[in-house]
Amino acid sequence: MQADLPHIRSFTTTCLELRTASPISEMLNVSERLLMFSRLSYGIALFTAVAVGGTLSAQDSEADKIGKLYDVLALADLLSIMREEGLAYGEDIGTDLFMGDPGPDWDKAVSTIYNLDRMEAEVKIAFATDLADDDIDSMIAFFDSDLGRTIINLEVSAREALLDETVEEASKEAAALALADEDPRMELIKTYADVNNIVEANVVGAMNANFAFYIGLMDGGAFPQALSEEEILADVWSQEPDIRTNTTEWVYSFLYLAYQPLADEDIQAYIDFSETEAGRDINNALFSAFDGMFEDISKNLGRASSRFMTRQEL
């Protein structure tokens, strides 16, 4: 896993010196946050805009190329962080279910759902499938450059730092101040997010995860009577404004934290590259791979929640 970077520690200290439903909806909000974290780093990590670095030779197999790209993007590190996020939010769900300490059985169930080997296998298969016939050489040339590796390291370090609630809150405060002050850097970040449709993609993904969580609850018999798909969709859609607000806040705070050390021209280069075919293709491949994984996780969390709810009633 990548090491923490000094700019994150100083950023948090400065921000601290400057200085908020129903039980089912609360559980759904947890799944929303999980998916939001997953999509953000992967949508953001895709656009490394330096056309330097070597490409693999023609004789290298497609699988070798995809494996190299997977490594260059540090996806194994990010999946490991996702597991830590998942364990933490699984604990939140358990606290909501049991109004206190969920106990070791729940912790074990959540740990099983967030099995790292299974998560990685699912992402690798979907990733490779979605990249079929794409220009992988160009993707590797971007991401394996000096700037590309720097950006990946910044993203992974920021993602890991945000496991600390103090850092997360500080980053949100700093982003809010930058927005209020119309900081030119934040304006550039907003442009980057808009060009890449990051907020909208995350809102849709979070709502899909919430729907999957509901289905998992239903599969396990959590509700006294069956809900129709229309009823579930209506409830999920009712959360859209809150999901959009939370997503937008997190997108800007994450970007503002992660990319602090970068020059403005580096971020502008991201914006330019995101409009290339290679940038769009890898973005779509990663979003698709991680969306599928998190929908499966959300459904399994719903099923586990239902089992424990039923057990508690007994």
mmCIF file of C-alpha atoms in Angstrom:
data_model
loop_
_atom_site.group_PDB
_atom_site.id
_atom_site.type_symbol
_atom_site.label_atom_id
_atom_site.label_comp_id
_atom_site.label_asym_id
_atom_site.label_seq_id
_atom_site.Cartn_x
_atom_site.Cartn_y
_atom_site.Cartn_z
ATOM 1 C CA MET A 1 0.000 0.000 0.000
ATOM 2 C CA GLN A 2 1.169 3.496 -0.751
ATOM 3 C CA ALA A 3 2.698 5.600 1.998
ATOM 4 C CA ASP A 4 0.975 8.680 3.415
ATOM 5 C CA LEU A 5 2.174 11.939 1.892
ATOM 6 C CA PRO A 6 3.307 14.993 3.892
ATOM 7 C CA HIS A 7 0.873 17.348 2.139
ATOM 8 C CA ILE A 8 -2.054 15.416 3.607
ATOM 9 C CA ARG A 9 -0.798 15.813 7.159
ATOM 10 C CA SER A 10 -0.175 19.556 6.769
ATOM 11 C CA PHE A 11 -3.471 20.000 4.932
ATOM 12 C CA THR A 12 -5.397 18.402 7.800
ATOM 13 C CA THR A 13 -3.638 20.451 10.472
ATOM 14 C CA THR A 14 -4.364 23.707 8.651
ATOM 15 C CA CYS A 15 -8.022 22.857 8.139
ATOM 16 C CA LEU A 16 -8.533 21.962 11.789
ATOM 17 C CA GLU A 17 -7.082 25.282 12.796
ATOM 18 C CA LEU A 18 -9.666 27.063 10.580
ATOM 19 C CA ARG A 19 -12.684 25.836 11.884
ATOM 20 C CA THR A 20 -24.739 16.407 10.232
ATOM 21 C CA ALA A 21 -34.424 9.072 8.504
ATOM 22 C CA SER A 22 -35.490 5.931 8.918
ATOM 23 C CA PRO A 23 -33.390 2.859 9.953
ATOM 24 C CA ILE A 24 -33.693 1.391 6.448
ATOM 25 C CA SER A 25 -32.765 4.703 4.827
ATOM 26 C CA GLU A 26 -29.765 5.009 7.138
ATOM 27 C CA MET A 27 -28.544 1.575 6.071
ATOM 28 C CA LEU A 28 -29.063 2.500 2.429
ATOM 29 C CA ASN A 29 -27.107 5.695 2.962
ATOM 30 C CA VAL A 30 -24.185 3.557 4.128
ATOM 31 C CA SER A 31 -24.234 1.582 0.891
ATOM 32 C CA GLU A 32 -24.406 4.863 -1.029
ATOM 33 C CA ARG A 33 -21.241 6.091 0.667
ATOM 34 C CA LEU A 34 -19.451 2.838 -0.053
ATOM 35 C CA LEU A 35 -20.191 2.966 -3.745
ATOM 36 C CA MET A 36 -19.438 6.669 -3.915
ATOM 37 C CA PHE A 37 -15.956 6.036 -2.529
ATOM 38 C CA SER A 38 -15.383 3.247 -4.995
ATOM 39 C CA ARG A 39 -16.437 5.181 -8.076
ATOM 40 C CA LEU A 40 -14.703 8.402 -7.178
ATOM 41 C CA SER A 41 -11.174 7.130 -6.923
ATOM 42 C CA TYR A 42 -11.541 5.018 -10.029
ATOM 43 C CA GLY A 43 -13.201 7.669 -12.116
ATOM 44 C CA ILE A 44 -10.587 10.140 -10.931
ATOM 45 C CA ALA A 45 -7.646 7.786 -11.297
ATOM 46 C CA LEU A 46 -8.309 7.204 -14.938
ATOM 47 C CA PHE A 47 -7.108 10.384 -16.510
ATOM 48 C CA THR A 48 -3.321 10.660 -16.466
ATOM 49 C CA ALA A 49 -2.377 13.132 -19.114
ATOM 50 C CA VAL A 50 1.233 12.701 -20.085
ATOM 51 C CA ALA A 51 1.889 11.059 -23.419
ATOM 52 C CA VAL A 52 5.254 9.652 -22.483
ATOM 53 C CA GLY A 53 6.435 6.306 -21.272
ATOM 54 C CA GLY A 54 7.011 3.015 -23.037
ATOM 55 C CA THR A 55 4.449 0.698 -24.575
ATOM 56 C CA LEU A 56 4.488 -3.059 -24.488
ATOM 57 C CA SER A 57 5.795 -4.844 -27.553
ATOM 58 C CA ALA A 58 3.415 -6.248 -30.131
ATOM 59 C CA GLN A 59 4.104 -9.822 -29.088
ATOM 60 C CA ASP A 60 2.917 -9.256 -25.550
ATOM 61 C CA SER A 61 -0.420 -10.919 -24.977
ATOM 62 C CA GLU A 62 -3.565 -8.960 -24.263
ATOM 63 C CA ALA A 63 -3.689 -10.530 -20.797
ATOM 64 C CA ASP A 64 -0.139 -9.339 -20.061
ATOM 65 C CA LYS A 65 -1.032 -5.816 -21.113
ATOM 66 C CA ILE A 66 -4.149 -5.764 -18.968
ATOM 67 C CA GLY A 67 -2.167 -7.140 -16.042
ATOM 68 C CA LYS A 68 0.427 -4.405 -16.427
ATOM 69 C CA LEU A 69 -2.264 -1.739 -16.612
ATOM 70 C CA TYR A 70 -3.910 -3.169 -13.499
ATOM 71 C CA ASP A 71 -0.598 -2.913 -11.641
ATOM 72 C CA VAL A 72 0.223 0.574 -12.904
ATOM 73 C CA LEU A 73 -3.161 1.818 -11.678
ATOM 74 C CA ALA A 74 -2.417 0.332 -8.209
ATOM 75 C CA LEU A 75 -5.840 -1.297 -8.214
ATOM 76 C CA ALA A 76 -4.767 -3.927 -5.692
ATOM 77 C CA ASP A 77 -3.870 -1.154 -3.229
ATOM 78 C CA LEU A 78 -7.176 0.602 -3.809
ATOM 79 C CA LEU A 79 -9.153 -2.608 -3.369
ATOM 80 C CA SER A 80 -7.394 -3.169 -0.065
ATOM 81 C CA ILE A 81 -8.448 0.307 1.070
ATOM 82 C CA MET A 82 -11.980 -0.387 -0.134
ATOM 83 C CA ARG A 83 -12.074 -3.434 2.096
ATOM 84 C CA GLU A 84 -11.084 -1.294 5.079
ATOM 85 C CA GLU A 85 -13.820 1.190 4.153
ATOM 86 C CA GLY A 86 -16.269 -1.666 3.842
ATOM 87 C CA LEU A 87 -15.446 -3.103 7.240
ATOM 88 C CA ALA A 88 -15.914 0.314 8.822
ATOM 89 C CA TYR A 89 -19.255 0.939 7.144
ATOM 90 C CA GLY A 90 -20.359 -2.598 7.850
ATOM 91 C CA GLU A 91 -19.824 -1.782 11.499
ATOM 92 C CA ASP A 92 -22.051 1.281 11.035
ATOM 93 C CA ILE A 93 -24.809 -0.890 9.569
ATOM 94 C CA GLY A 94 -24.487 -3.310 12.480
ATOM 95 C CA THR A 95 -24.764 -0.491 14.988
ATOM 96 C CA ASP A 96 -27.981 0.670 13.293
ATOM 97 C CA LEU A 97 -29.387 -2.855 13.269
ATOM 98 C CA PHE A 98 -28.651 -3.692 16.881
ATOM 99 C CA MET A 99 -28.640 -0.211 18.412
ATOM 100 C CA GLY A 100 -25.157 -0.840 19.732
ATOM 101 C CA ASP A 101 -22.237 -3.230 19.359
ATOM 102 C CA PRO A 102 -23.184 -5.685 16.582
ATOM 103 C CA GLY A 103 -20.953 -8.436 17.979
ATOM 104 C CA PRO A 104 -18.411 -10.811 16.428
ATOM 105 C CA ASP A 105 -20.911 -12.766 14.297
ATOM 106 C CA TRP A 106 -21.841 -9.642 12.375
ATOM 107 C CA ASP A 107 -18.204 -8.618 12.031
ATOM 108 C CA LYS A 108 -17.425 -12.044 10.586
ATOM 109 C CA ALA A 109 -20.305 -11.794 8.120
ATOM 110 C CA VAL A 110 -19.141 -8.377 6.907
ATOM 111 C CA SER A 111 -15.555 -9.589 6.600
ATOM 112 C CA THR A 112 -16.746 -12.497 4.471
ATOM 113 C CA ILE A 113 -18.691 -10.171 2.190
ATOM 114 C CA TYR A 114 -15.598 -8.018 1.758
ATOM 115 C CA ASN A 115 -13.361 -10.942 0.883
ATOM 116 C CA LEU A 116 -10.419 -9.297 -0.852
ATOM 117 C CA ASP A 117 -9.574 -12.238 -3.108
ATOM 118 C CA ARG A 118 -13.141 -12.421 -4.382
ATOM 119 C CA MET A 119 -13.341 -8.662 -4.885
ATOM 120 C CA GLU A 120 -10.116 -8.653 -6.872
ATOM 121 C CA ALA A 121 -11.118 -11.646 -8.989
ATOM 122 C CA GLU A 122 -14.468 -10.052 -9.893
ATOM 123 C CA VAL A 123 -12.889 -6.730 -10.811
ATOM 124 C CA LYS A 124 -10.129 -8.339 -12.876
ATOM 125 C CA ILE A 125 -12.585 -10.371 -14.944
ATOM 126 C CA ALA A 126 -14.879 -7.424 -15.633
ATOM 127 C CA PHE A 127 -11.935 -5.104 -16.258
ATOM 128 C CA ALA A 128 -10.416 -7.431 -18.857
ATOM 129 C CA THR A 129 -13.776 -8.020 -20.536
ATOM 130 C CA ASP A 130 -14.536 -4.327 -20.871
ATOM 131 C CA LEU A 131 -11.063 -3.542 -22.244
ATOM 132 C CA ALA A 132 -11.315 -6.053 -25.088
ATOM 133 C CA ASP A 133 -10.255 -4.435 -28.375
ATOM 134 C CA ASP A 134 -9.341 -1.145 -26.667
ATOM 135 C CA ASP A 135 -6.025 0.663 -27.095
ATOM 136 C CA ILE A 136 -4.334 -0.629 -23.952
ATOM 137 C CA ASP A 137 -0.862 0.425 -25.115
ATOM 138 C CA SER A 138 -1.928 4.076 -25.059
ATOM 139 C CA MET A 139 -3.410 3.680 -21.606
ATOM 140 C CA ILE A 140 -0.195 2.191 -20.256
ATOM 141 C CA ALA A 141 1.837 4.974 -21.876
ATOM 142 C CA PHE A 142 -0.196 7.531 -19.945
ATOM 143 C CA PHE A 143 -0.355 5.808 -16.596
ATOM 144 C CA ASP A 144 3.211 4.518 -16.550
ATOM 145 C CA SER A 145 4.709 7.991 -17.009
ATOM 146 C CA ASP A 146 6.333 9.873 -14.128
ATOM 147 C CA LEU A 147 3.338 12.144 -13.721
ATOM 148 C CA GLY A 148 0.929 9.281 -14.066
ATOM 149 C CA ARG A 149 2.553 7.345 -11.250
ATOM 150 C CA THR A 150 2.686 10.479 -9.109
ATOM 151 C CA ILE A 151 -1.029 11.016 -9.571
ATOM 152 C CA ILE A 152 -1.881 7.403 -8.772
ATOM 153 C CA ASN A 153 0.240 7.671 -5.614
ATOM 154 C CA LEU A 154 -1.521 10.904 -4.604
ATOM 155 C CA GLU A 155 -4.926 9.333 -5.108
ATOM 156 C CA VAL A 156 -4.145 6.182 -3.170
ATOM 157 C CA SER A 157 -2.571 8.183 -0.344
ATOM 158 C CA ALA A 158 -5.561 10.528 -0.146
ATOM 159 C CA ARG A 159 -7.985 7.603 -0.246
ATOM 160 C CA GLU A 160 -6.130 5.930 2.606
ATOM 161 C CA ALA A 161 -5.944 9.173 4.582
ATOM 162 C CA LEU A 162 -9.722 9.594 4.308
ATOM 163 C CA LEU A 163 -10.182 6.442 6.368
ATOM 164 C CA ASP A 164 -9.509 8.848 9.250
ATOM 165 C CA GLU A 165 -12.716 10.779 9.980
ATOM 166 C CA THR A 166 -10.664 13.781 11.113
ATOM 167 C CA VAL A 167 -8.966 13.992 7.727
ATOM 168 C CA GLU A 168 -12.255 13.508 5.905
ATOM 169 C CA GLU A 169 -13.953 16.309 7.822
ATOM 170 C CA ALA A 170 -10.963 18.613 7.356
ATOM 171 C CA SER A 171 -10.913 17.988 3.611
ATOM 172 C CA LYS A 172 -14.608 18.826 3.342
ATOM 173 C CA GLU A 173 -14.107 22.053 5.284
ATOM 174 C CA ALA A 174 -11.195 23.089 3.077
ATOM 175 C CA ALA A 175 -13.111 22.339 -0.123
ATOM 176 C CA ALA A 176 -16.127 24.296 1.125
ATOM 177 C CA LEU A 177 -13.924 27.305 1.881
ATOM 178 C CA ALA A 178 -12.274 27.071 -1.531
ATOM 179 C CA LEU A 179 -15.678 26.966 -3.210
ATOM 180 C CA ALA A 180 -16.911 29.955 -1.209
ATOM 181 C CA ASP A 181 -13.750 31.927 -2.031
ATOM 182 C CA GLU A 182 -13.928 30.940 -5.708
ATOM 183 C CA ASP A 183 -10.388 29.630 -5.468
ATOM 184 C CA PRO A 184 -9.024 29.260 -9.039
ATOM 185 C CA ARG A 185 -7.763 25.770 -8.198
ATOM 186 C CA MET A 186 -11.239 24.710 -7.123
ATOM 187 C CA GLU A 187 -12.698 26.198 -10.289
ATOM 188 C CA LEU A 188 -10.295 24.017 -12.271
ATOM 189 C CA ILE A 189 -11.293 20.968 -10.249
ATOM 190 C CA LYS A 190 -14.977 21.725 -10.861
ATOM 191 C CA THR A 191 -14.278 21.891 -14.585
ATOM 192 C CA TYR A 192 -12.469 18.564 -14.415
ATOM 193 C CA ALA A 193 -15.360 16.943 -12.554
ATOM 194 C CA ASP A 194 -17.925 18.384 -14.958
ATOM 195 C CA VAL A 195 -16.068 17.344 -18.093
ATOM 196 C CA ASN A 196 -15.804 13.789 -16.811
ATOM 197 C CA ASN A 197 -19.387 13.617 -15.495
ATOM 198 C CA ILE A 198 -18.017 12.348 -12.188
ATOM 199 C CA VAL A 199 -20.837 13.525 -9.940
ATOM 200 C CA GLU A 200 -23.626 12.220 -12.167
ATOM 201 C CA ALA A 201 -21.955 8.847 -12.650
ATOM 202 C CA ASN A 202 -21.517 8.467 -8.902
ATOM 203 C CA VAL A 203 -25.092 9.447 -8.142
ATOM 204 C CA VAL A 204 -26.397 6.814 -10.543
ATOM 205 C CA GLY A 205 -24.018 4.195 -9.169
ATOM 206 C CA ALA A 206 -24.952 4.945 -5.568
ATOM 207 C CA MET A 207 -28.640 4.644 -6.336
ATOM 208 C CA ASN A 208 -28.037 1.315 -8.070
ATOM 209 C CA ALA A 209 -26.202 0.106 -4.976
ATOM 210 C CA ASN A 210 -29.059 1.234 -2.747
ATOM 211 C CA PHE A 211 -31.533 -0.617 -4.950
ATOM 212 C CA ALA A 212 -29.365 -3.746 -4.678
ATOM 213 C CA PHE A 213 -29.288 -3.365 -0.882
ATOM 214 C CA TYR A 214 -33.084 -3.246 -0.817
ATOM 215 C CA ILE A 215 -33.285 -6.369 -2.975
ATOM 216 C CA GLY A 216 -30.949 -8.113 -0.544
ATOM 217 C CA LEU A 217 -33.167 -7.125 2.371
ATOM 218 C CA MET A 218 -36.208 -8.482 0.537
ATOM 219 C CA ASP A 219 -34.445 -11.714 -0.390
ATOM 220 C CA GLY A 220 -33.787 -12.316 3.293
ATOM 221 C CA GLY A 221 -37.356 -11.552 4.374
ATOM 222 C CA ALA A 222 -36.590 -8.321 6.229
ATOM 223 C CA PHE A 223 -39.974 -6.791 5.419
ATOM 224 C CA PRO A 224 -43.300 -8.050 6.800
ATOM 225 C CA GLN A 225 -44.757 -7.944 3.301
ATOM 226 C CA ALA A 226 -43.164 -7.990 -0.108
ATOM 227 C CA LEU A 227 -42.419 -4.641 -1.703
ATOM 228 C CA SER A 228 -42.897 -4.084 -5.398
ATOM 229 C CA GLU A 229 -40.039 -2.924 -7.574
ATOM 230 C CA GLU A 230 -41.903 0.341 -8.056
ATOM 231 C CA GLU A 231 -42.045 0.919 -4.287
ATOM 232 C CA ILE A 232 -38.334 0.224 -3.939
ATOM 233 C CA LEU A 233 -37.472 2.534 -6.810
ATOM 234 C CA ALA A 234 -39.648 5.275 -5.349
ATOM 235 C CA ASP A 235 -37.855 5.046 -2.014
ATOM 236 C CA VAL A 236 -34.434 5.025 -3.664
ATOM 237 C CA TRP A 237 -35.339 8.003 -5.850
ATOM 238 C CA SER A 238 -36.543 9.906 -2.795
ATOM 239 C CA GLN A 239 -32.936 9.844 -1.570
ATOM 240 C CA GLU A 240 -31.521 11.280 -4.813
ATOM 241 C CA PRO A 241 -31.186 14.909 -3.599
ATOM 242 C CA ASP A 242 -29.247 13.863 -0.480
ATOM 243 C CA ILE A 243 -27.113 11.449 -2.473
ATOM 244 C CA ARG A 244 -26.296 14.183 -4.989
ATOM 245 C CA THR A 245 -25.376 16.664 -2.248
ATOM 246 C CA ASN A 246 -23.158 14.179 -0.420
ATOM 247 C CA THR A 247 -21.543 13.003 -3.647
ATOM 248 C CA THR A 248 -20.764 16.515 -4.844
ATOM 249 C CA GLU A 249 -19.241 17.415 -1.479
ATOM 250 C CA TRP A 250 -17.091 14.289 -1.457
ATOM 251 C CA VAL A 251 -15.938 14.661 -5.069
ATOM 252 C CA TYR A 252 -14.661 18.181 -4.546
ATOM 253 C CA SER A 253 -13.087 17.473 -1.166
ATOM 254 C CA PHE A 254 -11.297 14.365 -2.416
ATOM 255 C CA LEU A 255 -9.968 16.065 -5.538
ATOM 256 C CA TYR A 256 -8.918 19.152 -3.622
ATOM 257 C CA LEU A 257 -6.996 17.041 -1.120
ATOM 258 C CA ALA A 258 -5.439 14.531 -3.509
ATOM 259 C CA TYR A 259 -4.276 16.980 -6.156
ATOM 260 C CA GLN A 260 -2.885 19.707 -3.918
ATOM 261 C CA PRO A 261 0.738 19.081 -4.962
ATOM 262 C CA LEU A 262 -0.072 19.165 -8.701
ATOM 263 C CA ALA A 263 0.420 22.196 -10.909
ATOM 264 C CA ASP A 264 -2.629 23.679 -12.607
ATOM 265 C CA GLU A 265 -1.281 22.645 -15.983
ATOM 266 C CA ASP A 266 -1.207 19.016 -14.812
ATOM 267 C CA ILE A 267 -4.902 19.149 -13.934
ATOM 268 C CA GLN A 268 -5.667 20.864 -17.229
ATOM 269 C CA ALA A 269 -3.845 18.022 -18.946
ATOM 270 C CA TYR A 270 -6.223 15.595 -17.211
ATOM 271 C CA ILE A 271 -9.144 17.512 -18.617
ATOM 272 C CA ASP A 272 -7.674 17.332 -22.107
ATOM 273 C CA PHE A 273 -6.884 13.637 -21.884
ATOM 274 C CA SER A 274 -10.293 12.717 -20.527
ATOM 275 C CA GLU A 275 -11.757 13.587 -23.904
ATOM 276 C CA THR A 276 -9.538 11.125 -25.789
ATOM 277 C CA GLU A 277 -10.803 7.710 -26.808
ATOM 278 C CA ALA A 278 -8.317 5.925 -24.547
ATOM 279 C CA GLY A 279 -9.396 8.036 -21.561
ATOM 280 C CA ARG A 280 -13.067 7.339 -22.168
ATOM 281 C CA ASP A 281 -12.502 3.616 -22.698
ATOM 282 C CA ILE A 282 -10.578 3.001 -19.503
ATOM 283 C CA ASN A 283 -12.968 5.182 -17.549
ATOM 284 C CA ASN A 284 -15.909 3.114 -18.767
ATOM 285 C CA ALA A 285 -14.094 -0.153 -18.075
ATOM 286 C CA LEU A 286 -13.286 0.741 -14.486
ATOM 287 C CA PHE A 287 -16.679 2.197 -13.696
ATOM 288 C CA SER A 288 -18.325 -0.923 -15.075
ATOM 289 C CA ALA A 289 -16.048 -3.298 -13.170
ATOM 290 C CA PHE A 290 -16.419 -1.575 -9.821
ATOM 291 C CA ASP A 291 -20.115 -0.869 -10.192
ATOM 292 C CA GLY A 292 -20.753 -4.569 -10.636
ATOM 293 C CA MET A 293 -18.631 -5.460 -7.633
ATOM 294 C CA PHE A 294 -20.334 -2.946 -5.375
ATOM 295 C CA GLU A 295 -23.822 -3.897 -6.464
ATOM 296 C CA ASP A 296 -23.002 -7.487 -5.480
ATOM 297 C CA ILE A 297 -21.572 -6.311 -2.156
ATOM 298 C CA SER A 298 -24.597 -4.128 -1.448
ATOM 299 C CA LYS A 299 -27.002 -6.977 -2.155
ATOM 300 C CA ASN A 300 -25.029 -9.309 0.117
ATOM 301 C CA LEU A 301 -24.987 -6.673 2.866
ATOM 302 C CA GLY A 302 -28.758 -6.434 2.543
ATOM 303 C CA ARG A 303 -29.151 -10.196 2.814
ATOM 304 C CA ALA A 304 -26.860 -10.355 5.840
ATOM 305 C CA SER A 305 -28.724 -7.458 7.471
ATOM 306 C CA SER A 306 -31.998 -9.269 6.930
ATOM 307 C CA ARG A 307 -30.717 -12.472 8.505
ATOM 308 C CA PHE A 308 -29.505 -10.651 11.597
ATOM 309 C CA MET A 309 -32.673 -8.600 11.863
ATOM 310 C CA THR A 310 -34.753 -11.782 11.780
ATOM 311 C CA ARG A 311 -32.492 -13.415 14.343
ATOM 312 C CA GLN A 312 -32.829 -10.422 16.624
ATOM 313 C CA GLU A 313 -36.627 -10.602 16.442
ATOM 314 C CA LEU A 314 -36.499 -14.249 17.468
#
